Tab-separated table of C-alpha atoms and ligand atoms in Angstrom:
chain	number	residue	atom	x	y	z
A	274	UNK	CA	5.882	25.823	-11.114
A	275	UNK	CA	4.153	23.219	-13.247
A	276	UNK	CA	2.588	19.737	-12.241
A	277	UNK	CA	5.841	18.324	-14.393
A	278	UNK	CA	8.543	20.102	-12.642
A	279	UNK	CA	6.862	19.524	-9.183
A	280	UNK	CA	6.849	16.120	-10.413
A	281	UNK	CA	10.534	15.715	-11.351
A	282	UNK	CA	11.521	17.735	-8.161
A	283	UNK	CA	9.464	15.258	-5.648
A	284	UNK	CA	10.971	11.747	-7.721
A	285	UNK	CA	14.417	13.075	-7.501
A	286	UNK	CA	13.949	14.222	-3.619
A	287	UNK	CA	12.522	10.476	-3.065
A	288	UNK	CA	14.884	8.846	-5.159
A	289	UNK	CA	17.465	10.817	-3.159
A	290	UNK	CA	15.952	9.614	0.848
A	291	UNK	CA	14.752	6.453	-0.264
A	292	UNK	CA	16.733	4.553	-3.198
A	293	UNK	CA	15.902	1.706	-2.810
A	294	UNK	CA	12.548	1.153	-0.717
A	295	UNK	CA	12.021	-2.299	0.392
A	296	UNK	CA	8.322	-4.060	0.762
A	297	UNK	CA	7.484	-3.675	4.388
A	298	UNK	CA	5.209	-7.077	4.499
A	299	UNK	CA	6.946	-10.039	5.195
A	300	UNK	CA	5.808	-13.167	3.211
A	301	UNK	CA	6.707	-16.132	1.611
A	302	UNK	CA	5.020	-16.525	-1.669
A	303	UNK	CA	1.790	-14.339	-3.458
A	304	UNK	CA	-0.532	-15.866	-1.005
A	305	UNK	CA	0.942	-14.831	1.523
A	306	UNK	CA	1.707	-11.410	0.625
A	307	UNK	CA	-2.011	-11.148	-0.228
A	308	UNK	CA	-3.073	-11.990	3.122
A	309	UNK	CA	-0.454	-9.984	4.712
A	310	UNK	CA	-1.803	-6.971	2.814
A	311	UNK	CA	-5.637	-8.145	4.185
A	312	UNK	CA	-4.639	-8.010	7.429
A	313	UNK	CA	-2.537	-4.587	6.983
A	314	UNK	CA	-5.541	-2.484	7.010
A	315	UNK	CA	-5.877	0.187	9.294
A	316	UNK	CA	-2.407	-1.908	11.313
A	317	UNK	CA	0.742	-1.079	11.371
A	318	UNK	CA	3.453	-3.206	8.994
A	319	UNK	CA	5.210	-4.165	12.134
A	320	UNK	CA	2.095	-5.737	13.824
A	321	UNK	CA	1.190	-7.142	10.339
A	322	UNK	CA	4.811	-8.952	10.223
A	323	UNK	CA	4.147	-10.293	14.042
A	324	UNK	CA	0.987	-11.631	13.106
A	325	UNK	CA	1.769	-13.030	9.852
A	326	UNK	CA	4.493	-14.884	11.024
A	327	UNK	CA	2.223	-16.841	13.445
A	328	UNK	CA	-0.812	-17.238	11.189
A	329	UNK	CA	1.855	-18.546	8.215
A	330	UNK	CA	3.511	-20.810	10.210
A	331	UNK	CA	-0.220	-22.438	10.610
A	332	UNK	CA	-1.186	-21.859	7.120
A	333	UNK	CA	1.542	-20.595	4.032
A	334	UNK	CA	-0.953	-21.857	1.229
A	335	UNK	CA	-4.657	-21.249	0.936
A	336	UNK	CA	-5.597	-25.025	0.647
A	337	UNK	CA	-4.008	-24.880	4.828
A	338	UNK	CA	-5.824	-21.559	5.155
A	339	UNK	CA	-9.032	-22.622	4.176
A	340	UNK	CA	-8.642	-25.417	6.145
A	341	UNK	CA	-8.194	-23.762	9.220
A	342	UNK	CA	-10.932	-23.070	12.018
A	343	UNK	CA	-12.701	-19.578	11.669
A	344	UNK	CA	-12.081	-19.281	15.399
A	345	UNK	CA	-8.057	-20.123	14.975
A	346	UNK	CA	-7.435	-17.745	12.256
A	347	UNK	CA	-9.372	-15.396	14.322
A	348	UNK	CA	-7.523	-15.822	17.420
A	349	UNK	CA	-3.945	-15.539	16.078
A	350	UNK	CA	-4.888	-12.322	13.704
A	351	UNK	CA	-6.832	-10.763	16.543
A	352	UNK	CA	-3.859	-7.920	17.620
A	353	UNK	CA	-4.160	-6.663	13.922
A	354	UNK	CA	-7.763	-5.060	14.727
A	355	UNK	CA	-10.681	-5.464	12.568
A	356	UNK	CA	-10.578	-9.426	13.246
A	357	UNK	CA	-14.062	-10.267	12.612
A	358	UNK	CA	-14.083	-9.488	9.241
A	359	UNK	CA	-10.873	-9.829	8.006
A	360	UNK	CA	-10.459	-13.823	9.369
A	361	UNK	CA	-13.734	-14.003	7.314
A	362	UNK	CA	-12.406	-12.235	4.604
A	363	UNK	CA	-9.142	-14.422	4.546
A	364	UNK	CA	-10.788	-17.434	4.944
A	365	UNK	CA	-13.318	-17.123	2.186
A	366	UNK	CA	-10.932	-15.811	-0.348
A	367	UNK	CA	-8.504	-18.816	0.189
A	368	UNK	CA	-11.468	-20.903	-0.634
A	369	UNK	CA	-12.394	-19.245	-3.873
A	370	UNK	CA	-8.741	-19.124	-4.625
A	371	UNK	CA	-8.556	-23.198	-4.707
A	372	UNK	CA	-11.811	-23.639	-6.325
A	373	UNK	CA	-11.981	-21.372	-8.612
A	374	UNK	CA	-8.310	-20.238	-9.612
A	375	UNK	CA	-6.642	-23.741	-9.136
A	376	UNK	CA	-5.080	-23.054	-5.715
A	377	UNK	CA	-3.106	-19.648	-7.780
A	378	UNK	CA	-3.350	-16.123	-6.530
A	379	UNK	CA	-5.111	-14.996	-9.570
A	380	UNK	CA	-3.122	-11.994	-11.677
A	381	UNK	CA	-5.748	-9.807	-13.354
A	382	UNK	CA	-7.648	-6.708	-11.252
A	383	UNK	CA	-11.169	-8.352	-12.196
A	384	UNK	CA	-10.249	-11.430	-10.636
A	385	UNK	CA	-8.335	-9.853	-7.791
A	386	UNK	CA	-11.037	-7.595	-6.714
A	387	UNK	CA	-13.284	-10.133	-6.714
A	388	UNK	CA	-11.947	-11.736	-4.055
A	389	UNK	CA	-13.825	-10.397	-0.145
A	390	UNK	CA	-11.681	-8.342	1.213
A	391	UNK	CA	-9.781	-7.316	-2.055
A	392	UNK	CA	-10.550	-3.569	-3.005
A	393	UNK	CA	-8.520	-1.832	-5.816
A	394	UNK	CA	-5.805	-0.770	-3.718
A	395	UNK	CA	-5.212	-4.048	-2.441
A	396	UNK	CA	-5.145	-5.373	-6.094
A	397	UNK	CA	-2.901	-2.769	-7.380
A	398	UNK	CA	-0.769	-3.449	-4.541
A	399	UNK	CA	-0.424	-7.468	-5.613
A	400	UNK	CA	0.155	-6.301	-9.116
A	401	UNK	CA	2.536	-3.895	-8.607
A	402	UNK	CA	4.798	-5.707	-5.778
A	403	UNK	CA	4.028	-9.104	-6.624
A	404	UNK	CA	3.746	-9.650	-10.825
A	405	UNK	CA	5.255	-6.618	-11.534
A	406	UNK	CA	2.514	-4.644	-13.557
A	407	UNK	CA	2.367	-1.162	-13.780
A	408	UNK	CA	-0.112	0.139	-10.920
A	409	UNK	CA	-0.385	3.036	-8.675
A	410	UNK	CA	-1.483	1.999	-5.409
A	411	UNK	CA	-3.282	5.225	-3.808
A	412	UNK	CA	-3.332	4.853	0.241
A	413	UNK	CA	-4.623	7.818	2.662
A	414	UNK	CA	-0.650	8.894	2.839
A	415	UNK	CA	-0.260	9.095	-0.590
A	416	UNK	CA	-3.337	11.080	-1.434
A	417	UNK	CA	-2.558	13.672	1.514
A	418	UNK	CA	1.027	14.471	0.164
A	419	UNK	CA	-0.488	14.307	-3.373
A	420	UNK	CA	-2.836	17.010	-2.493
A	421	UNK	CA	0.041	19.410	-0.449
A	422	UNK	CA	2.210	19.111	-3.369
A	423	UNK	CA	-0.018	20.182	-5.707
A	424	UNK	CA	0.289	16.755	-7.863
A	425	UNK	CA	-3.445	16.421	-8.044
A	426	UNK	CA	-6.872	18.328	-6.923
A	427	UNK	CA	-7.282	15.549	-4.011
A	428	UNK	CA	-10.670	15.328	-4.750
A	429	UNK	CA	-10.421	11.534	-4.124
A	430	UNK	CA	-8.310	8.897	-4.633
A	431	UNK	CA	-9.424	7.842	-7.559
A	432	UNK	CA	-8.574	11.275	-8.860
A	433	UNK	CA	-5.647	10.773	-6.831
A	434	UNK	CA	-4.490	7.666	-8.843
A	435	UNK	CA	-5.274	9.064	-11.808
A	436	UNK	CA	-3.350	12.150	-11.693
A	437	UNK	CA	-0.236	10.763	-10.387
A	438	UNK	CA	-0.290	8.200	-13.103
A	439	UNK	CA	-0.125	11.016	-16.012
A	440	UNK	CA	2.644	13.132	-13.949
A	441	UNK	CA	5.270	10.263	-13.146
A	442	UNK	CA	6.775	7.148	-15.769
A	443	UNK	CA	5.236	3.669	-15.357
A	444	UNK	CA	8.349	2.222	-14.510
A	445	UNK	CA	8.848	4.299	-11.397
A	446	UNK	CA	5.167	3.861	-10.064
A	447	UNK	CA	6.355	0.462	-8.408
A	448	UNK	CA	8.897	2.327	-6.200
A	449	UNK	CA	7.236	6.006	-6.439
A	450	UNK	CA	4.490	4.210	-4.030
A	451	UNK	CA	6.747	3.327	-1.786
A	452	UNK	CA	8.773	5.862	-1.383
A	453	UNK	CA	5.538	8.095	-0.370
A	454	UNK	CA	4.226	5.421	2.291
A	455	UNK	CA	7.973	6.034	3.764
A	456	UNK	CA	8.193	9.686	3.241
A	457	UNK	CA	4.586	10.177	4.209
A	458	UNK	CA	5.400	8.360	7.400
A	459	UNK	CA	8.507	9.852	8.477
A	460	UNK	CA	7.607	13.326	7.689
A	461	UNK	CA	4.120	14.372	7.179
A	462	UNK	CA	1.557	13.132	10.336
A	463	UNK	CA	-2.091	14.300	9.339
A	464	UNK	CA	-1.418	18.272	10.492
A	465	UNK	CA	-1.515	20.894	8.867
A	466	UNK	CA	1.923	22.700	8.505
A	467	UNK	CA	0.937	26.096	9.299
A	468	UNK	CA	4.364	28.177	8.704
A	469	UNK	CA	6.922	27.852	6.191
A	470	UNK	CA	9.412	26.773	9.074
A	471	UNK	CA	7.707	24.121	10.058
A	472	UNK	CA	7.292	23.018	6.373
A	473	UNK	CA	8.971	19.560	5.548
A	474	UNK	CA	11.955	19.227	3.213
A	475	UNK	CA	9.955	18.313	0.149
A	476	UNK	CA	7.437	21.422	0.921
A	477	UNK	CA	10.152	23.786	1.632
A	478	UNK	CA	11.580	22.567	-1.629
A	479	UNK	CA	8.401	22.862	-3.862
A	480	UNK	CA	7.722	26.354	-2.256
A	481	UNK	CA	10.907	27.606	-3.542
A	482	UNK	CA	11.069	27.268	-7.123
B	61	SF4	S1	5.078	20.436	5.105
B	61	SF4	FE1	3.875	19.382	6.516
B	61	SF4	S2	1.963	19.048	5.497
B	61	SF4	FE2	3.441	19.484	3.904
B	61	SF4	S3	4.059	17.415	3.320
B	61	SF4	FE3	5.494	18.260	4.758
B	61	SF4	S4	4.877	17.410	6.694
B	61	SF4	FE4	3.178	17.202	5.265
């Protein structure tokens, strides 16, 4: 079977589970959503959403958020893990956003990952869920299912990114990302399938063509 047909076999199966996959992250406007993504790493969406809802309350702009104590924004994000730097992180790019985009979340990938805390997933992520840009967000799930399915070499996930942007169209990227975060979390938990029986759906369909 070719990349292509794997490809058209694994958007159709998605399509199929998950038609129409909503944004896990609560938030009220792009700055929000940024910050909710921020704290989202290595947490779970749920705990994300808890926390969020506490820290937004406090601070829904990043004019409040870089107003707020260091300590507070500390305190209220500390269930999320990684606290230290990531009330750091949040409170330094809220800053930068008012003084040096005018108080916007700014919409280009430079500016974006310029921002602490902002890597190129985290960009693609605004610029695919939030303006609507073609991007290909690459997480560890993503990159694991790319590799069993024989979409890319999983080298890395640049490689990852890259490979799954020739295979599937740019208007399905949006919702082809998260369709494997859901699939990839329902289904496929860091093991090794060793026996076709144990295979999931999607392998046991790939494996038979
Ligand atoms: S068969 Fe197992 S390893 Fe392959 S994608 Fe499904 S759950 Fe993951």
């Amino acid at each position: 079977m070719t990349k292509a047909q794997k490809a058209e076999i694994v958007a159709a199966e998605l399509e199929r589970l998950y038609p129409s996959p909503r944004i896990p992250l609560d938030s009220v406007n792009t700055f929000t959503f940024l910050t909710a993504v921020v704290l989202s790493a290595q947490c779970t969406d749920r705990r994300v959403n808890e926390v969020g809802e506490k820290l937004f309350a406090l601070a829904d702009t990043p004019e409040k958020m870089a107003a707020l104590p260091l300590a507070k924004i500390r305190a209220v994000i500390r269930p999320c893990g990684l606290y230290e730097t990531k009330s750091k992180n949040i409170k330094a790019l809220s800053k930068i956003i008012c003084e040096r985009f005018g108080g916007e979340v700014p919409r280009t990938f430079e500016e974006l990952e310029s921002l602490p805390g902002v890597g190129h997933k985290t960009a693609s992520v605004l610029m695919s869920q939030a303006f609507g840009v073609p991007a290909f967000p690459v997480d560890t799930h993503i990159h694991r299912l790319a590799a069993r399915w024989g979409l890319s070499s999983g080298k890395n996930v640049e490689t990852t990114e890259r490979d799954l942007k020739k295979i599937f169209p740019k208007d399905k990227w949006a919702n082809l990302h998260l369709q494997l975060i859901y699939y990839g979390r329902e289904y496929c938990k860091a093991h090794t399938c060793k026996t076709p029986e144990t295979f999931c759906p999607m392998c046991k369909k790939l494996r038979r063509k």
